[in-house]
Short mmCIF file of N, CA and C and ligand atoms in Angstrom, two decimals:
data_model
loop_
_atom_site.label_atom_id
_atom_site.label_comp_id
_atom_site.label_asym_id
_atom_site.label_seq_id
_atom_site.Cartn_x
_atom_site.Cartn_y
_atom_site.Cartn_z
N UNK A 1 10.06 -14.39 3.15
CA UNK A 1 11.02 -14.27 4.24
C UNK A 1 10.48 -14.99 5.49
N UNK A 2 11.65 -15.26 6.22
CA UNK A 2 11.18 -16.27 8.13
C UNK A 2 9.90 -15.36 8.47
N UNK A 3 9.02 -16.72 9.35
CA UNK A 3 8.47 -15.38 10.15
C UNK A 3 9.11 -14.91 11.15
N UNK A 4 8.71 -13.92 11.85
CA UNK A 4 9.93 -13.42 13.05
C UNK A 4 9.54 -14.05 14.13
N UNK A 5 10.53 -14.58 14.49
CA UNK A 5 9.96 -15.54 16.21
C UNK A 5 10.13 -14.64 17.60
N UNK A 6 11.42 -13.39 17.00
CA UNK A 6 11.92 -12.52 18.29
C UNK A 6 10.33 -12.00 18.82
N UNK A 7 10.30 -11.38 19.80
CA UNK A 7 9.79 -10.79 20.47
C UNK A 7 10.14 -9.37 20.12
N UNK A 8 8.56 -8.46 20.05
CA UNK A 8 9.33 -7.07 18.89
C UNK A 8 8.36 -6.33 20.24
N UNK A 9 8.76 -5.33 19.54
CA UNK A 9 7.86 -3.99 20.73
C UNK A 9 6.82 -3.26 19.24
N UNK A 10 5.54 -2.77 20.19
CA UNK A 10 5.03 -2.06 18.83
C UNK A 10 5.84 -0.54 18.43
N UNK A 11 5.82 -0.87 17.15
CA UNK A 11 6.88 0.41 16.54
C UNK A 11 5.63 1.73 16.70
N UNK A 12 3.93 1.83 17.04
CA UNK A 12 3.31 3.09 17.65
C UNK A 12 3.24 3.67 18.53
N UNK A 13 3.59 1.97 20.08
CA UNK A 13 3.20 3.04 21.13
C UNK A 13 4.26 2.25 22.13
N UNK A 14 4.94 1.01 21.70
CA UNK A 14 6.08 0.46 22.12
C UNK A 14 5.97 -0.61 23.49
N UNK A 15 4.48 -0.61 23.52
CA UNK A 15 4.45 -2.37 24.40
C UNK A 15 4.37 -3.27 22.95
N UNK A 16 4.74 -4.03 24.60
CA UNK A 16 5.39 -6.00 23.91
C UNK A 16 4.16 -5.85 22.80
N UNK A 17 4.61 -6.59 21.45
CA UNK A 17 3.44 -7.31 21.23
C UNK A 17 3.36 -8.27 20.91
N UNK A 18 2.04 -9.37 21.30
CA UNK A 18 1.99 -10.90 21.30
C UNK A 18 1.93 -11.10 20.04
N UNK A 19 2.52 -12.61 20.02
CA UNK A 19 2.28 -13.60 19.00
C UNK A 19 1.28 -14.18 18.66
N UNK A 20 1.01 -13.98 17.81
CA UNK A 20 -0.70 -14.60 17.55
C UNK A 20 -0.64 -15.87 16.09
N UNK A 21 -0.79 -16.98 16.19
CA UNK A 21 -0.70 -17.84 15.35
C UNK A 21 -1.69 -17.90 14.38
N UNK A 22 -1.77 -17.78 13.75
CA UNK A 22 -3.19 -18.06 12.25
C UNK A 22 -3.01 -19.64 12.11
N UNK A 23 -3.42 -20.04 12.26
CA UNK A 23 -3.53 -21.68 12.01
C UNK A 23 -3.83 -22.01 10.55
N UNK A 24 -4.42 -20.80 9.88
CA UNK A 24 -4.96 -21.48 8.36
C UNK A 24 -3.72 -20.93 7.41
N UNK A 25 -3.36 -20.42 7.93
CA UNK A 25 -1.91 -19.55 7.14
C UNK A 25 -0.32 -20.38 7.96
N UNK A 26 -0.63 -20.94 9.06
CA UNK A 26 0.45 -21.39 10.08
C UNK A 26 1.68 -20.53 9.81
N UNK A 27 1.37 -19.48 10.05
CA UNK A 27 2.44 -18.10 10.39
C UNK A 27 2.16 -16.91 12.11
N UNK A 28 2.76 -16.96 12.09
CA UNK A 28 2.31 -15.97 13.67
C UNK A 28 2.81 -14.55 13.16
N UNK A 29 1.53 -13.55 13.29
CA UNK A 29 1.21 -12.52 13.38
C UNK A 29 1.47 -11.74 14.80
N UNK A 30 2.06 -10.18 14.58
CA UNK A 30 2.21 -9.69 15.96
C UNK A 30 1.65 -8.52 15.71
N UNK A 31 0.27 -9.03 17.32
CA UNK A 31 -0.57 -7.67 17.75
C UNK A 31 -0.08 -7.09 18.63
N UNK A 32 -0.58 -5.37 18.79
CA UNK A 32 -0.54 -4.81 19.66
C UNK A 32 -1.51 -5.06 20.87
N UNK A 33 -1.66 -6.24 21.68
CA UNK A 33 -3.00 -6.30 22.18
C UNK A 33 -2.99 -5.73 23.82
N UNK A 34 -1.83 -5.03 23.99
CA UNK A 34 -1.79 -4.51 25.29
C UNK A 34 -1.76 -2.72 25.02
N UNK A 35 -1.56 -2.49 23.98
CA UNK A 35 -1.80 -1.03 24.10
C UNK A 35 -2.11 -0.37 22.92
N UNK A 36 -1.81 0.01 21.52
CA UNK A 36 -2.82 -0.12 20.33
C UNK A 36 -3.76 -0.26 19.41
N UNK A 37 -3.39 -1.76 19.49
CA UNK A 37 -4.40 -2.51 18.46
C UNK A 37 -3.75 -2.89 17.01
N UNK A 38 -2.40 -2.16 17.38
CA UNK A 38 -1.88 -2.29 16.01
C UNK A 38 -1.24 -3.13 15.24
N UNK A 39 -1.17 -3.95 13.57
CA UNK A 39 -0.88 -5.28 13.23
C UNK A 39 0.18 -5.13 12.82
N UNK A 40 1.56 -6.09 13.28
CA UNK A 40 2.73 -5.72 12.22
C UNK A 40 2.81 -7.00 11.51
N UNK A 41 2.99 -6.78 10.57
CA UNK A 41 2.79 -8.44 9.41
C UNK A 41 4.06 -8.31 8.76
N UNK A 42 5.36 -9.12 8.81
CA UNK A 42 6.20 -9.64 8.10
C UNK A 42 6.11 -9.50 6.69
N UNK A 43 6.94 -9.58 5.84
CA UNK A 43 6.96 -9.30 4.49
C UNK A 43 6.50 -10.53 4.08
N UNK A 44 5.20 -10.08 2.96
CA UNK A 44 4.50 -11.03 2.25
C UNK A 44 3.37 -11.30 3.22
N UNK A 45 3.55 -11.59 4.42
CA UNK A 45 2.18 -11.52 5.25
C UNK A 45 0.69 -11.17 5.08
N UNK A 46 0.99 -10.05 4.80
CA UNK A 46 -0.17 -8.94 4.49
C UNK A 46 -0.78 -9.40 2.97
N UNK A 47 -0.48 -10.05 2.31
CA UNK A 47 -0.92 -10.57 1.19
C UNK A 47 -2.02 -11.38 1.38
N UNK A 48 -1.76 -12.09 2.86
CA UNK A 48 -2.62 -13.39 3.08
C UNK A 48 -4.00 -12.88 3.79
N UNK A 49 -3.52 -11.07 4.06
CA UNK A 49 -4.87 -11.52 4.45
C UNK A 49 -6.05 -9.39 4.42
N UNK A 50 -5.00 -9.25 3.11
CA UNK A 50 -5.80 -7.97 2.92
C UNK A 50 -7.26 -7.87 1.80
N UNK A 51 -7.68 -9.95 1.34
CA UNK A 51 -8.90 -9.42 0.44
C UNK A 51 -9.81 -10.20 1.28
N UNK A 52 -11.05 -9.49 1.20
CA UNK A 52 -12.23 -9.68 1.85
C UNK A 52 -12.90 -11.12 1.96
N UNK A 53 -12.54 -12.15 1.09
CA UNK A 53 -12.53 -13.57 0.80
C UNK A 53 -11.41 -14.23 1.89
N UNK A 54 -10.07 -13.31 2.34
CA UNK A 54 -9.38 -14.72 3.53
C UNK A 54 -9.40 -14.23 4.87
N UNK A 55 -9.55 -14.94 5.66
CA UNK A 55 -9.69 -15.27 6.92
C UNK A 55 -9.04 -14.15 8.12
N UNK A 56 -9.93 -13.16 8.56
CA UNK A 56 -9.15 -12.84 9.65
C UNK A 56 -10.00 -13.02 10.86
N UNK A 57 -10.41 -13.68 11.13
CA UNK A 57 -11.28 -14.35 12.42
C UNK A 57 -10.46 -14.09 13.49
N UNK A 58 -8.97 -14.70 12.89
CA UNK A 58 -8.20 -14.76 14.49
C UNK A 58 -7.62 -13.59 15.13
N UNK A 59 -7.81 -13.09 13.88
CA UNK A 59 -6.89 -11.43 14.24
C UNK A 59 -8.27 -10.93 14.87
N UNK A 60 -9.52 -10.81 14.59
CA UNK A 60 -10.16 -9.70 15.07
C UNK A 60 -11.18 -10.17 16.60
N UNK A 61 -10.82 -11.86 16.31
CA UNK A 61 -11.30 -12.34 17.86
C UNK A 61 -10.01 -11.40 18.89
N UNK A 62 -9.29 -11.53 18.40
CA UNK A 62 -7.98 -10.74 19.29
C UNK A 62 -8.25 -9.44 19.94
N UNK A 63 -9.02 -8.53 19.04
CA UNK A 63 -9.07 -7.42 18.89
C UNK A 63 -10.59 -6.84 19.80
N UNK A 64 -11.45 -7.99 18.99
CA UNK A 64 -12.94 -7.49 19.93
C UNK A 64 -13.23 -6.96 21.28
N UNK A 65 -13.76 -6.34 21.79
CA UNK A 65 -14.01 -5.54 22.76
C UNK A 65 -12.99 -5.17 23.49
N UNK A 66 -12.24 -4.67 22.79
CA UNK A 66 -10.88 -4.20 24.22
C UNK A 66 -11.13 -2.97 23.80
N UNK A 67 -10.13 -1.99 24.44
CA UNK A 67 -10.31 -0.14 24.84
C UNK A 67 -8.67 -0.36 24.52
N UNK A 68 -8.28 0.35 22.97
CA UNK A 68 -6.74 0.46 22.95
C UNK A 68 -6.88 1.82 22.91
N UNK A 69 -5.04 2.02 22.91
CA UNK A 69 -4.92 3.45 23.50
C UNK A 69 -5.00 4.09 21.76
N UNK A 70 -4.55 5.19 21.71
CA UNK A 70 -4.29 5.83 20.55
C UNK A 70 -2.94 6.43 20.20
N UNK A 71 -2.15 5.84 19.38
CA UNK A 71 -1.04 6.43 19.26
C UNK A 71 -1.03 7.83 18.09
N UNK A 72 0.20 8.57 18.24
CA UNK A 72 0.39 9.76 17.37
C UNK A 72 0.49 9.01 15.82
N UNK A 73 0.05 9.61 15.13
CA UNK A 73 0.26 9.70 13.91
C UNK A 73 1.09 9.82 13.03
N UNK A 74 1.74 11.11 13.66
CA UNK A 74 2.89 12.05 13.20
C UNK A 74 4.32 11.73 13.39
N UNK A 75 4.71 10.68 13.94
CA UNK A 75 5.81 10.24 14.96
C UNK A 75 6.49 9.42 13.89
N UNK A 76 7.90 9.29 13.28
CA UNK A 76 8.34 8.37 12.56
C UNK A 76 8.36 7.18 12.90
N UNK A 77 7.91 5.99 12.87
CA UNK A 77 7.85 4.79 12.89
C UNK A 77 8.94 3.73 13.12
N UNK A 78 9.23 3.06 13.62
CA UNK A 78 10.74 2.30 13.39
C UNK A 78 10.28 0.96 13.40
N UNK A 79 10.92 0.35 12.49
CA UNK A 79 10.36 -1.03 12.12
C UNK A 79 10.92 -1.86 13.41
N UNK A 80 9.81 -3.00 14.02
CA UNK A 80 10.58 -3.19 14.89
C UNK A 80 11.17 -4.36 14.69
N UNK A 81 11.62 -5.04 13.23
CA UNK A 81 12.05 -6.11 13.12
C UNK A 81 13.36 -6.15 12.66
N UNK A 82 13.54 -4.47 11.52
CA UNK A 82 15.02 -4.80 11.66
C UNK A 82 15.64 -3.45 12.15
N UNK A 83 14.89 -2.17 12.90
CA UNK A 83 15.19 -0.97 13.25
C UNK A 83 15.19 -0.38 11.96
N UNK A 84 14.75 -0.67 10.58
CA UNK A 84 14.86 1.03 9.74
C UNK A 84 13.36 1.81 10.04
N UNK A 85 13.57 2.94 9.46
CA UNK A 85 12.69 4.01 9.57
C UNK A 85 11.54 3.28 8.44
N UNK A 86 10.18 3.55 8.91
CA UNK A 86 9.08 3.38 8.27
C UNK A 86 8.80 4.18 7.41
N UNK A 87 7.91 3.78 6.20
CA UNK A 87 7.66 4.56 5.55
C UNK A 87 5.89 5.12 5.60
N UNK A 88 4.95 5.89 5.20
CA UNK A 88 4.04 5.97 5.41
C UNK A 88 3.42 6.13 4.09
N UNK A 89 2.36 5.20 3.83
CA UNK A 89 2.25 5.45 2.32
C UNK A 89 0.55 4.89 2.54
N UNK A 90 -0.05 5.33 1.00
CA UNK A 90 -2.09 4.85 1.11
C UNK A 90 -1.77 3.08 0.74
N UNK A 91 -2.59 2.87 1.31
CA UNK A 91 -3.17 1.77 1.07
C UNK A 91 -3.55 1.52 -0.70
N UNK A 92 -4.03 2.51 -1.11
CA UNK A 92 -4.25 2.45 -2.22
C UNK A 92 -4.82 3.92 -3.01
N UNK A 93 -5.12 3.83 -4.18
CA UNK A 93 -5.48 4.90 -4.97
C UNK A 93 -6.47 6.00 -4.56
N UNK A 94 -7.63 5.35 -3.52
CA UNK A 94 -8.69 6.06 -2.94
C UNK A 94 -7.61 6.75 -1.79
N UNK A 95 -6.66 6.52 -1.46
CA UNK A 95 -5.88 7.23 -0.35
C UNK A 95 -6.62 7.31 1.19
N UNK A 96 -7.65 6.32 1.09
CA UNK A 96 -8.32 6.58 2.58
C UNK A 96 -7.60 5.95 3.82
N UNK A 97 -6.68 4.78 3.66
CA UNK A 97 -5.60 4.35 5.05
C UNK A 97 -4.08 4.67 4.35
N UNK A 98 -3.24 5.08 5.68
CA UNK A 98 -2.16 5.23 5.00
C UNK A 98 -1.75 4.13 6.31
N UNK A 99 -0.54 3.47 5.60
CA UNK A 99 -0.07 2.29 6.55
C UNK A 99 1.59 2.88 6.41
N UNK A 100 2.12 1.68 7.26
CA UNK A 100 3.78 2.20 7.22
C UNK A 100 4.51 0.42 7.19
N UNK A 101 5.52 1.29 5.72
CA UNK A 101 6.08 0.25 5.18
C UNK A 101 7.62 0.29 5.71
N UNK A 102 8.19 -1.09 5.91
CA UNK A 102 9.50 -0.98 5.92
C UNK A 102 10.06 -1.15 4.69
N UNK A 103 10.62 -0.05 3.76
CA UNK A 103 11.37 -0.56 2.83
C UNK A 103 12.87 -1.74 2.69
N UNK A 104 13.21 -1.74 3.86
CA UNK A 104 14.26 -2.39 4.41
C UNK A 104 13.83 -3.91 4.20
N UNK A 105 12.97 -4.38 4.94
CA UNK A 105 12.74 -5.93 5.29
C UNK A 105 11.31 -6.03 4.89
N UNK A 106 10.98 -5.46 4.41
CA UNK A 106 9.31 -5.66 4.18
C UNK A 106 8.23 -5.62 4.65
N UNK A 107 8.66 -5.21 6.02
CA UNK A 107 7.45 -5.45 6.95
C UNK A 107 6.43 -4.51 7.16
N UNK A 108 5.32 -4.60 7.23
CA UNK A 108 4.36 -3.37 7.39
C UNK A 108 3.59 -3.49 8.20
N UNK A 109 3.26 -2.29 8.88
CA UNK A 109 2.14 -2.00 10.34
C UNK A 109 0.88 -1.76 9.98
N UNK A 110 -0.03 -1.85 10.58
CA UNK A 110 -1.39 -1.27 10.54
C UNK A 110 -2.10 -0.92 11.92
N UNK A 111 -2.36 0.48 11.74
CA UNK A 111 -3.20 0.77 12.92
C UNK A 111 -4.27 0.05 13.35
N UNK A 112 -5.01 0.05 14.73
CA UNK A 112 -5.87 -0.76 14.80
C UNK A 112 -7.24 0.20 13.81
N UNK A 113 -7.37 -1.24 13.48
CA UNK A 113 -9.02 -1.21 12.31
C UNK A 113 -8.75 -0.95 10.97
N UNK A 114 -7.70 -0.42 10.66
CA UNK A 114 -6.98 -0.50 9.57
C UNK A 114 -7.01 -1.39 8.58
N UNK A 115 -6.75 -2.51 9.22
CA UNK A 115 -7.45 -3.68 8.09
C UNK A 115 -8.28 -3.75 7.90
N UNK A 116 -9.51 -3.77 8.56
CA UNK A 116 -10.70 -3.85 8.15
C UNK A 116 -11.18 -2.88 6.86
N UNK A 117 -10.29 -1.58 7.21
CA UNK A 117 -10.71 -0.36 6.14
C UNK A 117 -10.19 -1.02 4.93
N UNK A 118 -8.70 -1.25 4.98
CA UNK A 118 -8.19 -2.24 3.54
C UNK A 118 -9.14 -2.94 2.46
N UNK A 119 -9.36 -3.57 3.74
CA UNK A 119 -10.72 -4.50 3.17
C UNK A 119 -11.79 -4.47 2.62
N UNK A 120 -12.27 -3.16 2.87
CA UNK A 120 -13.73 -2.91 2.51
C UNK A 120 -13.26 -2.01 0.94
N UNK A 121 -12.17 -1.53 1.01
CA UNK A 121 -12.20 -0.45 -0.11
C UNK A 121 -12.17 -1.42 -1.69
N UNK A 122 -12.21 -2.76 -1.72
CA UNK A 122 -12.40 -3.34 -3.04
C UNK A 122 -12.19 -4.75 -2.43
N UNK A 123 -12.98 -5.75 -3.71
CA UNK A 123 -13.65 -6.85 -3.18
C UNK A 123 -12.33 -7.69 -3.42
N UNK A 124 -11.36 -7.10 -4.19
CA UNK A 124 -9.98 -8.05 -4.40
C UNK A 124 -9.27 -7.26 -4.84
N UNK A 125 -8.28 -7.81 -4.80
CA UNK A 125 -6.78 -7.40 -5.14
C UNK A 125 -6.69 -6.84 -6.91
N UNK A 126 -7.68 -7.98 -7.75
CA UNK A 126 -7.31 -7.12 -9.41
C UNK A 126 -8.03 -6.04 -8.99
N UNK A 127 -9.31 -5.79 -8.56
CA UNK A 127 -10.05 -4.59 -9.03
C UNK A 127 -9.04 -3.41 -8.27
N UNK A 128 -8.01 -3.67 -7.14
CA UNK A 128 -7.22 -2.58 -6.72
C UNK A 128 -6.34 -2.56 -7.94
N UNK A 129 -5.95 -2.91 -8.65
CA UNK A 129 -5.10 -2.94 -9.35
C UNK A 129 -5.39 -2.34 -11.05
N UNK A 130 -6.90 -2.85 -11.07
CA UNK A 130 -7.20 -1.82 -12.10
C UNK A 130 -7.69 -0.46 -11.88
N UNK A 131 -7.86 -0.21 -10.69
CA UNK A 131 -8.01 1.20 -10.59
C UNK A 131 -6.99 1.48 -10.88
N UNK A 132 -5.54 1.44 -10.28
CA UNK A 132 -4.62 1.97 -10.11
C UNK A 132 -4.10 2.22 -11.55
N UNK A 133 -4.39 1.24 -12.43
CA UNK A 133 -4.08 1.17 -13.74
C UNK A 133 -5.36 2.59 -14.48
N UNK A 134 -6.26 2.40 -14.37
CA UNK A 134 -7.09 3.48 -14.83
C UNK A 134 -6.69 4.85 -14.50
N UNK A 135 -6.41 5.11 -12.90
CA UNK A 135 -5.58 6.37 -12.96
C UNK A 135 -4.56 6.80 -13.62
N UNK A 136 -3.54 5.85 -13.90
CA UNK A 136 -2.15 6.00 -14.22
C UNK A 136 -2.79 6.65 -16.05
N UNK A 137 -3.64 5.84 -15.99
CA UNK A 137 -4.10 6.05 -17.75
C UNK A 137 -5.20 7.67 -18.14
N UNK A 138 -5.85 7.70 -17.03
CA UNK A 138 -6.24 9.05 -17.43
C UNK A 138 -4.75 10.11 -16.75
N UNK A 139 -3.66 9.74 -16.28
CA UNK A 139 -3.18 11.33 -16.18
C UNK A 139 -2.41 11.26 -17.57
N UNK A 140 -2.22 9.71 -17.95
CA UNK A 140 -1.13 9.86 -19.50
C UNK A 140 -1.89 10.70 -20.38
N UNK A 141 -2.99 9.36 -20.61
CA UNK A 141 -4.24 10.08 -21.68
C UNK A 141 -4.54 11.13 -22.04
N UNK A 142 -4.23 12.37 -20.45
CA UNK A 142 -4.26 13.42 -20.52
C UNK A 142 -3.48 14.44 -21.47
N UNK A 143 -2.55 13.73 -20.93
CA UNK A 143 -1.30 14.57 -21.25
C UNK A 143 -0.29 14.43 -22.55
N UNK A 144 -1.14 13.11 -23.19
CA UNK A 144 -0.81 12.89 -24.68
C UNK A 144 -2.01 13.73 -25.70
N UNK A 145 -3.26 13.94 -24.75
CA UNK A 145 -4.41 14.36 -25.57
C UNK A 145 -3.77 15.83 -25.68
N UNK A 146 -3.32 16.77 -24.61
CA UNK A 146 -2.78 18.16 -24.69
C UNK A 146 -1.82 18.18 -25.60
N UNK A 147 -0.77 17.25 -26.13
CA UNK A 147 0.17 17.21 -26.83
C UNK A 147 -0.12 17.48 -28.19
N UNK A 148 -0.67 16.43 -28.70
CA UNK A 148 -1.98 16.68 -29.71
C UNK A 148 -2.76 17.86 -30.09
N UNK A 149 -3.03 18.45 -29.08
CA UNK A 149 -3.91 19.95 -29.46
C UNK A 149 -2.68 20.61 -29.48
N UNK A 150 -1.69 20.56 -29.19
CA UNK A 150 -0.87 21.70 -28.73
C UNK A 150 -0.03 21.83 -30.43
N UNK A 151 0.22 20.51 -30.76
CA UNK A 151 0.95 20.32 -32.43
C UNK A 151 -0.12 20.93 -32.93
N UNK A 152 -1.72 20.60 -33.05
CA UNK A 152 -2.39 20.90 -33.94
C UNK A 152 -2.41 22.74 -34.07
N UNK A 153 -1.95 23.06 -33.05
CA UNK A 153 -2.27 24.73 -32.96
C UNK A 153 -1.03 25.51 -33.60
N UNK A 154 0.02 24.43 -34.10
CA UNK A 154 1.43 24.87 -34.33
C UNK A 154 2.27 24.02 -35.35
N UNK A 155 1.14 23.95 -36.45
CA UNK A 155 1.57 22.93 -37.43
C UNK A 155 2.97 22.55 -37.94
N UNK A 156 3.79 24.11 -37.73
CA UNK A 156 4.96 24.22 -38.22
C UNK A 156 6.18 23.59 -37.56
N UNK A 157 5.42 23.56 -35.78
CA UNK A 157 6.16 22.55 -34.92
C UNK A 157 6.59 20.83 -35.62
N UNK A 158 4.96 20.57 -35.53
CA UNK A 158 4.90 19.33 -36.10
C UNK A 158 5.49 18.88 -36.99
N UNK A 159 5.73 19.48 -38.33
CA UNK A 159 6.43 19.50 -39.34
C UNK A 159 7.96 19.60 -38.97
N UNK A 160 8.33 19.86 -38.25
CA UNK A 160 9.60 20.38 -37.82
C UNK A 160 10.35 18.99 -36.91
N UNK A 161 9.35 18.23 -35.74
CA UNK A 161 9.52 17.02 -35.57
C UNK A 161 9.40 15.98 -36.49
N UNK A 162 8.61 16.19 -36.97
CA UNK A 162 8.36 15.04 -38.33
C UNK A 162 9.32 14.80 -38.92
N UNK A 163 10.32 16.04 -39.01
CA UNK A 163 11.74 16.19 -39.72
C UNK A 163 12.50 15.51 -39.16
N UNK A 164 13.22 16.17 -37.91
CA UNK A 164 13.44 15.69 -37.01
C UNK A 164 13.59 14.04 -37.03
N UNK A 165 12.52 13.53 -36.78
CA UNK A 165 12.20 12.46 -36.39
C UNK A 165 12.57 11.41 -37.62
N UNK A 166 12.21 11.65 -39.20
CA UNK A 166 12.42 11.14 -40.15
C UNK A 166 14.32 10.75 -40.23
N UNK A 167 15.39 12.46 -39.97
CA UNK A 167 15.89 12.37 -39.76
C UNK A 167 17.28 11.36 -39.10
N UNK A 168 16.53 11.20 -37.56
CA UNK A 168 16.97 10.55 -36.65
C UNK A 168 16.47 8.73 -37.15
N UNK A 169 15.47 9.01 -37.53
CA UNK A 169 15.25 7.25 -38.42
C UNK A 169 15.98 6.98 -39.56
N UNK A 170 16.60 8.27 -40.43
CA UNK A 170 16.82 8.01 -41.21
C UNK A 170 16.00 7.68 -42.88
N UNK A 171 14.80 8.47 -42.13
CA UNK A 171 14.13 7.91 -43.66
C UNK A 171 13.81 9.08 -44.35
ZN1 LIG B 201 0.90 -0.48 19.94
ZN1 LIG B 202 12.13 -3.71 8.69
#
């Protein structure tokens, strides 16, 4: 999607926030750099720059030694690119940042330092992705392994699906 050229307010604490150009990405990023700290990245944005291998020099020269304020937490979010409600969701499987997504237009916020946390929690994008896959597989695993004990304790069940099942195949 465009990047956004409007001028947005931060959807945490609601000053302007500047345009900040990435030159190696040639997309402009909008910080909170007057009262936050906080990043809102356009849909697909955030791709370019949540693994520890690409470039955020420009974002965090931005960021270095200033005193931002702290916004609430708790406060529903409003995207400020196309006004829907934010969503608040982890970063990932370890659940240690939760960021806020626009389901609407794609766009997502990050508190200040937030990225940095992104960043550190895996060295790339597959290894987030096979965790996520390893969890998904021990709650199945689980719950096919209980299935299993549970026929074995009730043979007559089993037999009874088997029927069933032959049945419905036809064989
Ligand atoms: Zn802000
Ligand atoms: Zn939006």
């Amino acid at each position: 999607m465009a990047d956004t050229l409007k001028q947005i307010t931060c959807p945490a604490c609601g000053k302007e926030m500047e345009k900040v150009f990435i030159p190696s990405e040639g997309i402009n990023l909008d910080i909170c750099t007057q009262g936050c700290g906080g990043i809102y990245f356009d849909n697909r944005e955030f791709d370019k720059f949540d693994e520890k291998n690409e470039d955020i020099s420009v974002i965090l020269e931005k960021l270095d030694g200033k005193n931002f304020t702290k916004p609430s937490e708790n406060l529903t979010r409003i995207c400020p690119n196309c006004g829907s409600k934010m969503v608040k969701n982890h970063s990932s499987i370890l659940k240690e940042v939760q960021v806020d997504d626009c389901y609407n237009c794609g766009g997502k916020f990050l508190d200040n330092s937030e990225l940095v946390k992104i960043r550190e929690e895996y060295d790339n994008n597959e290894q987030r992705d096979e965790d996520i896959l390893r969890y998904l597989y021990q709650q199945v695993g689980q719950e096919l392994a209980e299935q299993e004990r549970a026929y074995a304790e009730r043979p007559q069940e089993k037999t009874y699906i088997r029927k069933l099942f032959n049945k419905l195949t036809g064989l």
